[in-house]
mmCIF file of C-alpha atoms and ligand atoms in Angstrom:
data_model
loop_
_atom_site.group_PDB
_atom_site.id
_atom_site.type_symbol
_atom_site.label_atom_id
_atom_site.label_comp_id
_atom_site.label_asym_id
_atom_site.label_seq_id
_atom_site.Cartn_x
_atom_site.Cartn_y
_atom_site.Cartn_z
ATOM 1 C CA MET A 17 85.390 4.508 2.226
ATOM 2 C CA LYS A 18 84.700 5.023 -1.466
ATOM 3 C CA ASP A 19 84.023 8.450 -3.015
ATOM 4 C CA ILE A 20 80.261 8.931 -2.923
ATOM 5 C CA LEU A 21 80.300 11.018 -6.097
ATOM 6 C CA THR A 22 81.288 7.835 -7.956
ATOM 7 C CA ALA A 23 78.440 5.755 -6.494
ATOM 8 C CA PRO A 24 76.177 4.384 -9.242
ATOM 9 C CA PHE A 25 73.095 5.773 -7.465
ATOM 10 C CA MET A 26 74.682 9.256 -7.338
ATOM 11 C CA VAL A 27 75.829 9.187 -10.963
ATOM 12 C CA GLU A 28 72.372 8.081 -12.077
ATOM 13 C CA MET A 29 70.645 10.737 -9.944
ATOM 14 C CA ILE A 30 72.829 13.468 -11.429
ATOM 15 C CA ARG A 31 72.216 12.219 -14.977
ATOM 16 C CA THR A 32 68.477 12.003 -14.362
ATOM 17 C CA THR A 33 68.030 15.498 -12.907
ATOM 18 C CA THR A 34 70.154 16.936 -15.723
ATOM 19 C CA ASN A 35 68.128 15.078 -18.329
ATOM 20 C CA MET A 36 64.801 16.097 -16.801
ATOM 21 C CA TYR A 37 65.869 19.737 -16.877
ATOM 22 C CA ALA A 38 66.892 19.319 -20.526
ATOM 23 C CA HIS A 39 63.410 17.963 -21.274
ATOM 24 C CA GLY A 40 61.868 21.158 -19.910
ATOM 25 C CA TRP A 41 60.057 19.354 -17.130
ATOM 26 C CA ASP A 42 61.800 21.132 -14.241
ATOM 27 C CA GLU A 43 61.935 24.886 -14.589
ATOM 28 C CA ARG A 44 63.609 26.787 -11.724
ATOM 29 C CA ASN A 45 63.258 24.547 -8.636
ATOM 30 C CA GLY A 46 60.341 22.619 -10.156
ATOM 31 C CA GLY A 47 60.311 18.891 -9.526
ATOM 32 C CA ASN A 48 61.845 16.586 -6.956
ATOM 33 C CA ILE A 49 63.099 13.005 -6.776
ATOM 34 C CA SER A 50 63.556 10.510 -3.963
ATOM 35 C CA LEU A 51 65.494 7.283 -4.460
ATOM 36 C CA MET A 52 65.453 4.609 -1.758
ATOM 37 C CA LEU A 53 68.922 3.158 -1.105
ATOM 38 C CA ASP A 54 69.981 -0.120 0.458
ATOM 39 C CA GLU A 55 71.830 0.287 3.739
ATOM 40 C CA ALA A 56 74.655 -1.919 2.466
ATOM 41 C CA GLU A 57 75.290 0.283 -0.570
ATOM 42 C CA VAL A 58 75.207 3.461 1.547
ATOM 43 C CA MET A 59 77.750 1.943 3.961
ATOM 44 C CA GLU A 60 80.281 1.594 1.147
ATOM 45 C CA TYR A 61 80.387 5.395 0.921
ATOM 46 C CA LEU A 62 79.292 6.827 4.282
ATOM 47 C CA ASP A 63 79.737 6.259 7.991
ATOM 48 C CA THR A 64 76.073 5.697 8.792
ATOM 49 C CA ASP A 65 76.717 6.418 12.497
ATOM 50 C CA ASN A 66 77.711 9.979 11.635
ATOM 51 C CA VAL A 67 74.453 11.948 11.700
ATOM 52 C CA LEU A 68 75.084 15.541 10.562
ATOM 53 C CA ARG A 69 71.703 16.967 11.528
ATOM 54 C CA THR A 70 68.220 15.767 12.405
ATOM 55 C CA ILE A 71 65.265 17.322 10.599
ATOM 56 C CA PRO A 72 61.635 16.867 11.661
ATOM 57 C CA THR A 73 59.435 15.660 8.790
ATOM 58 C CA GLY A 74 56.016 16.690 10.111
ATOM 59 C CA PHE A 75 54.415 13.339 9.317
ATOM 60 C CA SER A 76 54.703 9.712 10.269
ATOM 61 C CA ALA A 77 55.526 6.821 7.934
ATOM 62 C CA PRO A 78 56.188 3.773 10.118
ATOM 63 C CA ALA A 79 56.678 1.500 7.094
ATOM 64 C CA LEU A 80 59.786 3.524 6.190
ATOM 65 C CA GLU A 81 61.495 3.319 9.588
ATOM 66 C CA GLY A 82 65.254 3.012 9.079
ATOM 67 C CA LYS A 83 65.074 3.474 5.292
ATOM 68 C CA TYR A 84 67.651 5.571 3.421
ATOM 69 C CA PHE A 85 66.782 8.048 0.678
ATOM 70 C CA LEU A 86 68.789 10.148 -1.744
ATOM 71 C CA VAL A 87 66.530 13.157 -2.249
ATOM 72 C CA THR A 88 66.574 16.526 -4.002
ATOM 73 C CA GLY A 89 66.641 19.685 -1.882
ATOM 74 C CA THR A 90 63.843 22.209 -1.535
ATOM 75 C CA GLY A 91 64.315 25.298 -3.670
ATOM 76 C CA LYS A 92 67.154 23.654 -5.571
ATOM 77 C CA TYR A 93 67.360 23.735 -9.372
ATOM 78 C CA PHE A 94 67.671 20.447 -11.277
ATOM 79 C CA LYS A 95 69.943 22.209 -13.766
ATOM 80 C CA ASN A 96 72.468 22.828 -10.971
ATOM 81 C CA VAL A 97 72.618 19.341 -9.440
ATOM 82 C CA ALA A 98 75.523 18.208 -11.632
ATOM 83 C CA TYR A 99 77.624 21.240 -10.631
ATOM 84 C CA ASP A 100 77.201 20.844 -6.875
ATOM 85 C CA PRO A 101 75.564 17.531 -5.929
ATOM 86 C CA ALA A 102 76.355 17.925 -2.214
ATOM 87 C CA LYS A 103 74.479 21.236 -2.009
ATOM 88 C CA ASN A 104 71.473 20.229 -4.099
ATOM 89 C CA LEU A 105 70.987 16.653 -2.864
ATOM 90 C CA GLY A 106 70.945 14.922 0.503
ATOM 91 C CA ILE A 107 70.948 11.415 1.941
ATOM 92 C CA VAL A 108 68.606 10.940 4.876
ATOM 93 C CA ARG A 109 67.568 8.019 7.078
ATOM 94 C CA LEU A 110 64.098 8.024 8.599
ATOM 95 C CA LYS A 111 63.593 7.298 12.283
ATOM 96 C CA ASP A 112 60.923 7.771 14.977
ATOM 97 C CA GLY A 113 58.374 6.138 12.671
ATOM 98 C CA GLY A 114 59.272 8.561 9.881
ATOM 99 C CA GLU A 115 58.838 11.690 12.014
ATOM 100 C CA THR A 116 62.554 12.481 11.964
ATOM 101 C CA ALA A 117 65.033 12.480 9.102
ATOM 102 C CA GLU A 118 68.694 12.028 9.966
ATOM 103 C CA LEU A 119 70.920 13.813 7.472
ATOM 104 C CA LEU A 120 73.965 11.698 6.606
ATOM 105 C CA TRP A 121 75.288 13.575 3.583
ATOM 106 C CA GLY A 122 74.533 16.680 1.481
ATOM 107 C CA PHE A 123 72.392 19.824 1.857
ATOM 108 C CA THR A 124 75.727 21.506 2.592
ATOM 109 C CA ASP A 125 74.287 25.037 2.590
ATOM 110 C CA GLY A 126 72.003 24.191 5.511
ATOM 111 C CA GLY A 127 69.121 23.255 3.216
ATOM 112 C CA LYS A 128 66.735 20.374 3.523
ATOM 113 C CA PHE A 129 64.740 17.891 1.486
ATOM 114 C CA THR A 130 62.014 18.887 -0.970
ATOM 115 C CA SER A 131 58.837 20.502 0.306
ATOM 116 C CA GLU A 132 57.064 17.541 -1.296
ATOM 117 C CA PHE A 133 58.754 15.108 1.096
ATOM 118 C CA PRO A 134 55.363 14.041 2.549
ATOM 119 C CA ALA A 135 54.045 13.098 -0.924
ATOM 120 C CA HIS A 136 57.294 11.274 -1.696
ATOM 121 C CA MET A 137 57.531 9.283 1.514
ATOM 122 C CA MET A 138 53.835 8.434 1.684
ATOM 123 C CA SER A 139 53.990 7.367 -1.987
ATOM 124 C CA HIS A 140 57.033 5.167 -1.297
ATOM 125 C CA ALA A 141 55.107 3.442 1.485
ATOM 126 C CA ALA A 142 52.074 2.986 -0.784
ATOM 127 C CA ARG A 143 54.089 1.622 -3.733
ATOM 128 C CA LEU A 144 56.227 -0.676 -1.554
ATOM 129 C CA ALA A 145 53.037 -2.292 -0.282
ATOM 130 C CA VAL A 146 52.090 -3.079 -3.901
ATOM 131 C CA ASP A 147 55.598 -3.724 -5.271
ATOM 132 C CA PRO A 148 58.411 -4.431 -2.784
ATOM 133 C CA ALA A 149 60.940 -3.617 -5.549
ATOM 134 C CA ASN A 150 59.798 0.004 -5.912
ATOM 135 C CA ARG A 151 62.645 2.446 -5.222
ATOM 136 C CA VAL A 152 61.813 5.763 -6.912
ATOM 137 C CA VAL A 153 59.259 8.537 -6.625
ATOM 138 C CA MET A 154 59.666 11.336 -9.152
ATOM 139 C CA HIS A 155 57.752 14.597 -9.501
ATOM 140 C CA CYS A 156 58.028 17.114 -12.341
ATOM 141 C CA HIS A 157 56.075 19.657 -14.373
ATOM 142 C CA PRO A 158 55.871 18.225 -17.916
ATOM 143 C CA THR A 159 54.413 20.851 -20.234
ATOM 144 C CA ASN A 160 51.885 18.879 -22.251
ATOM 145 C CA LEU A 161 50.448 16.826 -19.408
ATOM 146 C CA LEU A 162 49.993 20.016 -17.469
ATOM 147 C CA ALA A 163 48.347 21.681 -20.489
ATOM 148 C CA MET A 164 46.047 18.695 -20.881
ATOM 149 C CA THR A 165 44.651 19.180 -17.368
ATOM 150 C CA TYR A 166 43.201 22.530 -18.516
ATOM 151 C CA VAL A 167 41.280 21.181 -21.503
ATOM 152 C CA HIS A 168 40.527 17.510 -20.818
ATOM 153 C CA THR A 169 38.162 16.003 -18.274
ATOM 154 C CA LEU A 170 40.034 14.874 -15.142
ATOM 155 C CA GLU A 171 37.920 11.717 -14.934
ATOM 156 C CA GLU A 172 40.563 8.991 -14.601
ATOM 157 C CA ARG A 173 39.182 6.427 -17.019
ATOM 158 C CA GLU A 174 38.713 9.043 -19.734
ATOM 159 C CA PHE A 175 42.089 10.677 -19.056
ATOM 160 C CA THR A 176 43.837 7.292 -19.222
ATOM 161 C CA ARG A 177 41.989 6.176 -22.348
ATOM 162 C CA THR A 178 42.915 9.389 -24.156
ATOM 163 C CA LEU A 179 46.596 8.888 -23.324
ATOM 164 C CA TRP A 180 46.485 5.211 -24.340
ATOM 165 C CA GLN A 181 44.975 6.247 -27.687
ATOM 166 C CA MET A 182 47.790 8.701 -28.449
ATOM 167 C CA CYS A 183 50.638 6.199 -28.964
ATOM 168 C CA THR A 184 50.420 2.467 -29.595
ATOM 169 C CA GLU A 185 52.763 1.508 -26.778
ATOM 170 C CA CYS A 186 51.160 3.569 -24.000
ATOM 171 C CA ILE A 187 48.955 0.733 -22.763
ATOM 172 C CA VAL A 188 52.027 -1.506 -22.677
ATOM 173 C CA VAL A 189 54.096 0.999 -20.684
ATOM 174 C CA PHE A 190 51.381 2.036 -18.225
ATOM 175 C CA PRO A 191 48.628 -0.604 -18.260
ATOM 176 C CA ASP A 192 47.670 0.524 -14.755
ATOM 177 C CA GLY A 193 46.704 3.894 -16.280
ATOM 178 C CA VAL A 194 46.970 7.347 -14.820
ATOM 179 C CA ASN A 195 45.270 8.512 -11.644
ATOM 180 C CA VAL A 196 44.355 12.164 -11.287
ATOM 181 C CA LEU A 197 44.083 14.539 -8.346
ATOM 182 C CA PRO A 198 42.183 17.801 -8.713
ATOM 183 C CA TRP A 199 44.095 21.004 -7.942
ATOM 184 C CA MET A 200 45.228 20.934 -4.322
ATOM 185 C CA LEU A 201 47.674 22.986 -2.289
ATOM 186 C CA CYS A 202 51.123 21.480 -2.844
ATOM 187 C CA GLY A 203 53.782 20.798 -0.213
ATOM 188 C CA THR A 204 51.270 19.611 2.384
ATOM 189 C CA ASN A 205 50.605 16.353 4.209
ATOM 190 C CA LYS A 206 47.094 16.453 2.748
ATOM 191 C CA ILE A 207 48.272 16.287 -0.872
ATOM 192 C CA GLY A 208 50.817 13.701 0.272
ATOM 193 C CA GLU A 209 48.094 11.460 1.667
ATOM 194 C CA ALA A 210 45.918 11.946 -1.417
ATOM 195 C CA THR A 211 48.844 11.144 -3.739
ATOM 196 C CA ALA A 212 49.750 8.012 -1.793
ATOM 197 C CA GLU A 213 46.137 6.835 -1.957
ATOM 198 C CA LYS A 214 46.235 7.233 -5.758
ATOM 199 C CA MET A 215 49.612 5.445 -5.884
ATOM 200 C CA LYS A 216 47.977 2.279 -4.588
ATOM 201 C CA THR A 217 46.413 1.647 -8.002
ATOM 202 C CA ALA A 218 48.719 3.369 -10.527
ATOM 203 C CA ARG A 219 52.360 4.386 -10.884
ATOM 204 C CA LEU A 220 51.430 7.707 -12.480
ATOM 205 C CA VAL A 221 49.483 10.369 -10.615
ATOM 206 C CA VAL A 222 48.623 13.681 -12.249
ATOM 207 C CA TRP A 223 48.331 16.795 -10.132
ATOM 208 C CA ALA A 224 45.925 18.932 -12.134
ATOM 209 C CA GLN A 225 47.350 22.333 -13.142
ATOM 210 C CA HIS A 226 50.624 21.418 -11.457
ATOM 211 C CA GLY A 227 52.451 18.344 -12.708
ATOM 212 C CA LEU A 228 52.958 14.638 -12.467
ATOM 213 C CA TYR A 229 54.223 11.930 -10.113
ATOM 214 C CA GLY A 230 55.793 8.726 -11.347
ATOM 215 C CA ALA A 231 57.016 5.709 -9.382
ATOM 216 C CA GLY A 232 59.289 2.876 -10.437
ATOM 217 C CA ARG A 233 61.889 0.295 -9.544
ATOM 218 C CA ASP A 234 64.723 2.523 -10.712
ATOM 219 C CA LEU A 235 65.264 6.032 -12.049
ATOM 220 C CA ASP A 236 65.078 4.847 -15.653
ATOM 221 C CA GLU A 237 61.712 3.206 -15.143
ATOM 222 C CA ALA A 238 60.131 6.234 -13.444
ATOM 223 C CA PHE A 239 61.644 8.544 -16.061
ATOM 224 C CA GLY A 240 60.432 6.316 -18.906
ATOM 225 C CA LEU A 241 56.902 6.235 -17.536
ATOM 226 C CA ILE A 242 56.752 10.016 -17.330
ATOM 227 C CA GLU A 243 58.391 10.367 -20.736
ATOM 228 C CA THR A 244 55.819 8.074 -22.348
ATOM 229 C CA ALA A 245 52.814 9.760 -20.734
ATOM 230 C CA GLU A 246 54.188 13.193 -21.626
ATOM 231 C CA LYS A 247 54.731 12.123 -25.252
ATOM 232 C CA ALA A 248 51.109 10.972 -25.408
ATOM 233 C CA ALA A 249 49.937 14.271 -23.915
ATOM 234 C CA GLU A 250 52.026 16.146 -26.489
ATOM 235 C CA ILE A 251 50.259 14.334 -29.302
ATOM 236 C CA TYR A 252 46.911 15.042 -27.662
ATOM 237 C CA MET A 253 47.695 18.756 -27.438
ATOM 238 C CA LYS A 254 48.630 18.752 -31.142
ATOM 239 C CA ILE A 255 45.380 17.131 -32.254
ATOM 240 C CA ALA A 256 42.791 18.044 -29.609
ATOM 241 C CA HIS A 257 41.480 20.981 -31.648
ATOM 242 C CA LEU A 258 41.293 18.966 -34.909
ATOM 243 C CA PRO A 259 38.612 16.524 -36.013
ATOM 244 C CA ARG A 260 39.694 12.977 -35.039
ATOM 245 C CA VAL A 261 39.473 10.788 -38.150
ATOM 246 C CA ASN A 262 41.359 7.748 -36.825
ATOM 247 C CA THR A 263 42.132 6.312 -33.425
ATOM 248 C CA ILE A 264 43.427 3.158 -31.750
ATOM 249 C CA THR A 265 40.302 1.108 -31.126
ATOM 250 C CA ASP A 266 39.561 -0.926 -28.030
ATOM 251 C CA ALA A 267 39.808 -4.078 -30.168
ATOM 252 C CA GLN A 268 43.346 -3.044 -31.128
ATOM 253 C CA MET A 269 44.141 -2.343 -27.449
ATOM 254 C CA HIS A 270 43.083 -5.915 -26.684
ATOM 255 C CA GLU A 271 45.450 -7.133 -29.435
ATOM 256 C CA LEU A 272 48.256 -5.189 -27.736
ATOM 257 C CA GLU A 273 47.357 -6.722 -24.364
ATOM 258 C CA ALA A 274 47.557 -10.225 -25.804
ATOM 259 C CA HIS A 275 50.749 -9.637 -27.782
ATOM 260 C CA PHE A 276 52.697 -7.908 -24.993
ATOM 261 C CA GLY A 277 51.250 -9.943 -22.135
ATOM 262 C CA VAL A 278 49.843 -6.962 -20.236
ATOM 263 C CA LYS A 279 46.364 -6.274 -18.886
ATOM 264 C CA GLY A 280 44.886 -2.796 -19.063
ATOM 265 C CA ARG A 281 43.266 -1.443 -15.905
ATOM 266 C CA GLU A 282 40.068 -3.350 -15.122
ATOM 267 C CA GLY A 283 37.042 -1.707 -16.748
ATOM 268 C CA TYR A 284 39.054 0.824 -18.754
ATOM 269 C CA LEU A 285 38.591 -0.942 -22.113
ATOM 270 C CA ASP A 286 35.258 -1.869 -23.644
HETATM 271 P P1 LIG B 16 60.813 21.878 -3.990
HETATM 272 O O1 LIG B 16 61.798 22.924 -4.511
HETATM 273 O O2 LIG B 16 60.500 22.084 -2.542
HETATM 274 O O3 LIG B 16 61.268 20.488 -4.319
HETATM 275 O O4 LIG B 16 59.429 22.120 -4.740
HETATM 276 C C1 LIG B 16 59.340 22.058 -6.123
HETATM 277 C C2 LIG B 16 58.013 21.613 -6.591
HETATM 278 O O5 LIG B 16 57.881 21.129 -7.705
HETATM 279 C C3 LIG B 16 56.838 21.722 -5.679
HETATM 280 O O6 LIG B 16 55.760 20.982 -6.141
HETATM 281 ZN ZN1 LIG B 17 55.785 20.700 -8.339
#
């Protein structure tokens, strides 16, 4: 059996949590990540018959039966993941239609997966239905996107258009736009279901006055999506109080669509 701390998925998870903390997106225990793993790659590092504990999830997700996830722990700080991965992360396999998680590795202090596990698992199921290659759901508290939800309308077309207008390449990176949930109580099945519903049509979902969810095929892609949207929000927060003299026009957005071979969300451009 190979050393799991050398597994590419583990190395990348540690790098990503460390980097997200460095970006200021994950204060204290803020943020959480779940990465779906292939059974074959897990078996190189773990005896998958050795279940350490079973943990009820409190929801069902039949589409994820038997799936493996590397996931951050509840109450755990992203800044500490690199120093003690086995305490701050865990590998679980879902069974009983998603109602039970079997712990195979990690959470060594008796901890468990993030309190946002419902939103993560329901979002995985929603994204997999759209894109079978999706592997990552990532949540964090990026400063400028959060700030924007206090001063900008939460209407999704307007919110998306504003972000697209802030950097030329936004429409190329997230042509599906950004979906937005109003403030809701976090850590619940209800916000999980609402997030998953929004994930059916976009890979970025804003939680107003709380943070952001991103989904992608790997950690880099989810990180890059969030990074790009947050950069756009940063520019918005720098200029929102100033008269806007120039912008990226819809005609220019259409030029970008043609040049980069992408199509902005239906009805979002004039
Ligand atoms: P956890 O520590 O349970 O992952 O919660 C952090 C968070 O960001 C809640 O939305
Ligand atoms: Zn949060």
